[in-house]
Short mmCIF file of C-alpha atoms and ligand atoms in Angstrom, two decimals:
data_model
loop_
_atom_site.label_atom_id
_atom_site.label_comp_id
_atom_site.label_asym_id
_atom_site.label_seq_id
_atom_site.Cartn_x
_atom_site.Cartn_y
_atom_site.Cartn_z
CA MET A 1138 -10.25 -14.77 6.04
CA SER A 1139 -12.32 -14.83 2.90
CA ILE A 1140 -13.00 -12.72 -0.14
CA ARG A 1141 -16.37 -11.73 -1.55
CA ILE A 1142 -16.90 -9.76 -4.74
CA ASP A 1143 -19.90 -7.47 -5.12
CA GLN A 1144 -20.65 -7.62 -8.82
CA SER A 1145 -22.90 -4.55 -8.60
CA LEU A 1146 -19.77 -2.48 -7.85
CA CYS A 1147 -17.44 -4.31 -10.23
CA THR A 1148 -16.47 -2.33 -13.33
CA GLY A 1149 -14.94 -5.32 -15.08
CA CYS A 1150 -11.43 -3.87 -15.19
CA GLY A 1151 -9.88 -7.30 -14.60
CA LEU A 1152 -7.05 -6.10 -12.34
CA CYS A 1153 -7.98 -8.46 -9.52
CA ARG A 1154 -7.89 -11.40 -11.91
CA ASP A 1155 -4.48 -10.34 -13.22
CA VAL A 1156 -2.83 -10.08 -9.80
CA CYS A 1157 -4.25 -13.12 -8.03
CA PRO A 1158 -1.22 -15.40 -7.63
CA GLY A 1159 -3.43 -18.46 -7.62
CA GLY A 1160 -5.48 -17.56 -10.68
CA LEU A 1161 -8.60 -17.90 -8.53
CA ILE A 1162 -10.58 -14.97 -9.95
CA ARG A 1163 -12.50 -15.22 -13.20
CA GLN A 1164 -14.70 -12.87 -15.19
CA ASP A 1165 -18.11 -13.73 -16.53
CA GLU A 1166 -19.52 -12.77 -19.93
CA ARG A 1167 -20.19 -9.22 -18.67
CA LYS A 1168 -16.54 -8.98 -17.42
CA LYS A 1169 -17.79 -9.02 -13.83
CA ALA A 1170 -15.33 -10.69 -11.50
CA PHE A 1171 -16.18 -13.75 -9.42
CA ILE A 1172 -14.30 -16.32 -7.43
CA PRO A 1173 -15.58 -19.82 -8.16
CA GLU A 1174 -13.75 -21.53 -5.30
CA PRO A 1175 -13.48 -19.01 -2.45
CA ARG A 1176 -12.16 -21.65 -0.08
CA ASP A 1177 -8.97 -21.85 -2.15
CA CYS A 1178 -8.16 -18.20 -1.35
CA TRP A 1179 -5.33 -17.82 1.17
CA GLY A 1180 -6.00 -14.15 1.88
CA CYS A 1181 -2.96 -12.44 0.37
CA ALA A 1182 -5.09 -9.30 -0.27
CA ALA A 1183 -3.47 -8.59 -3.65
CA CYS A 1184 -6.86 -8.38 -5.34
CA LEU A 1185 -8.20 -6.11 -2.63
CA LYS A 1186 -5.41 -3.59 -3.13
CA GLU A 1187 -5.99 -3.48 -6.88
CA CYS A 1188 -9.73 -2.94 -6.72
CA GLY A 1189 -10.21 0.76 -6.24
CA TYR A 1190 -13.97 0.46 -6.56
CA GLY A 1191 -14.77 -1.14 -3.23
CA ALA A 1192 -16.13 -4.22 -4.98
CA ILE A 1193 -14.03 -6.69 -3.01
CA ARG A 1194 -14.67 -7.32 0.65
CA TYR A 1195 -12.02 -9.02 2.68
CA PHE A 1196 -13.62 -10.67 5.69
CA LEU A 1197 -11.33 -10.80 8.69
CA GLY A 1198 -10.79 -13.94 10.72
CA SER A 1199 -11.46 -14.03 14.45
CA ASP A 1200 -7.80 -13.22 15.15
CA MET A 1201 -8.24 -9.89 13.33
CA GLY A 1202 -11.81 -8.94 14.09
CA GLY A 1203 -14.23 -11.74 13.26
CA GLN A 1204 -17.98 -11.26 13.76
CA GLY A 1205 -18.47 -10.20 10.16
CA ALA A 1206 -15.69 -7.58 10.24
CA TYR A 1207 -14.34 -6.78 6.81
CA LEU A 1208 -11.87 -4.58 4.99
CA VAL A 1209 -12.62 -2.71 1.79
CA VAL A 1210 -10.48 -0.33 -0.29
CA LYS A 1211 -11.43 2.62 -2.48
CA ASP A 1212 -9.14 4.63 -4.71
CA GLU A 1213 -10.01 8.33 -4.70
CA GLN A 1214 -7.88 11.14 -6.10
CA GLY A 1215 -4.60 9.25 -5.85
CA CYS A 1216 -5.22 7.99 -2.34
CA LEU A 1217 -6.17 4.52 -1.19
CA HIS A 1218 -8.84 4.61 1.49
CA TRP A 1219 -8.77 1.46 3.59
CA GLN A 1220 -11.86 0.98 5.66
CA ILE A 1221 -12.34 -1.62 8.38
CA ASN A 1222 -15.99 -2.24 9.17
CA LYS A 1223 -17.01 -4.01 12.34
CA ASN A 1224 -20.40 -3.98 14.04
CA GLY A 1225 -21.38 -0.81 12.20
CA LEU A 1226 -18.19 1.00 13.23
CA HIS A 1227 -15.74 2.19 10.61
CA THR A 1228 -12.01 2.68 10.95
CA HIS A 1229 -10.49 4.60 8.10
CA ILE A 1230 -6.85 4.64 6.95
CA ARG A 1231 -5.82 6.97 4.13
CA VAL A 1232 -2.67 6.21 2.13
CA ASN A 1233 -1.35 8.64 -0.46
CA LYS A 1234 -0.07 6.34 -3.19
CA LYS A 1235 2.70 8.76 -4.17
CA GLU A 1236 4.12 8.63 -0.64
CA ALA A 1237 3.39 4.98 0.12
CA ASN A 1238 6.95 3.78 -0.55
CA ILE A 1239 8.80 6.70 1.03
CA TYR A 1240 10.52 5.80 4.30
S1 SF4 B 1980 -10.55 -5.13 -9.59
FE1 SF4 B 1980 -12.62 -4.71 -8.74
S2 SF4 B 1980 -13.66 -3.63 -10.40
FE2 SF4 B 1980 -11.88 -4.62 -11.33
S3 SF4 B 1980 -12.65 -6.62 -12.07
FE3 SF4 B 1980 -11.87 -6.93 -9.98
S4 SF4 B 1980 -13.67 -6.70 -8.62
FE4 SF4 B 1980 -14.18 -5.81 -10.62
S1 SF4 B 1981 -6.79 -12.61 -1.56
FE1 SF4 B 1981 -5.05 -13.27 -2.84
S2 SF4 B 1981 -5.38 -15.45 -3.17
FE2 SF4 B 1981 -7.32 -14.61 -2.44
S3 SF4 B 1981 -8.48 -14.13 -4.33
FE3 SF4 B 1981 -7.39 -12.27 -3.70
S4 SF4 B 1981 -5.45 -12.28 -4.83
FE4 SF4 B 1981 -6.31 -14.37 -4.91
#
């Protein structure tokens, strides 16, 4: 698994930097996020969940997709939209944040 940040989508909110338990994410002079040592990332996905702008791509290892498959999250109208992309196919999971912790 690995993380890549698309700075063209990054708004500079800094949430990913704040939640990364390893302090791996930094912000440049424009507040755009970047990860200087991506190999240090252990794939906890905390940053991915915080970025509602789809700026972080979480590439899946071969045990979970491989072949360039990745996960991206967007926050729209109180819902998190998780999208798995593999070979041009998209699988979409919608989670209403208000109901996410109701069992
Ligand atoms: S959470 Fe997303 S938009 Fe905010 S700084 Fe990180 S990559 Fe940029
Ligand atoms: S996946 Fe976890 S360890 Fe990796 S950069 Fe994001 S928050 Fe940090």
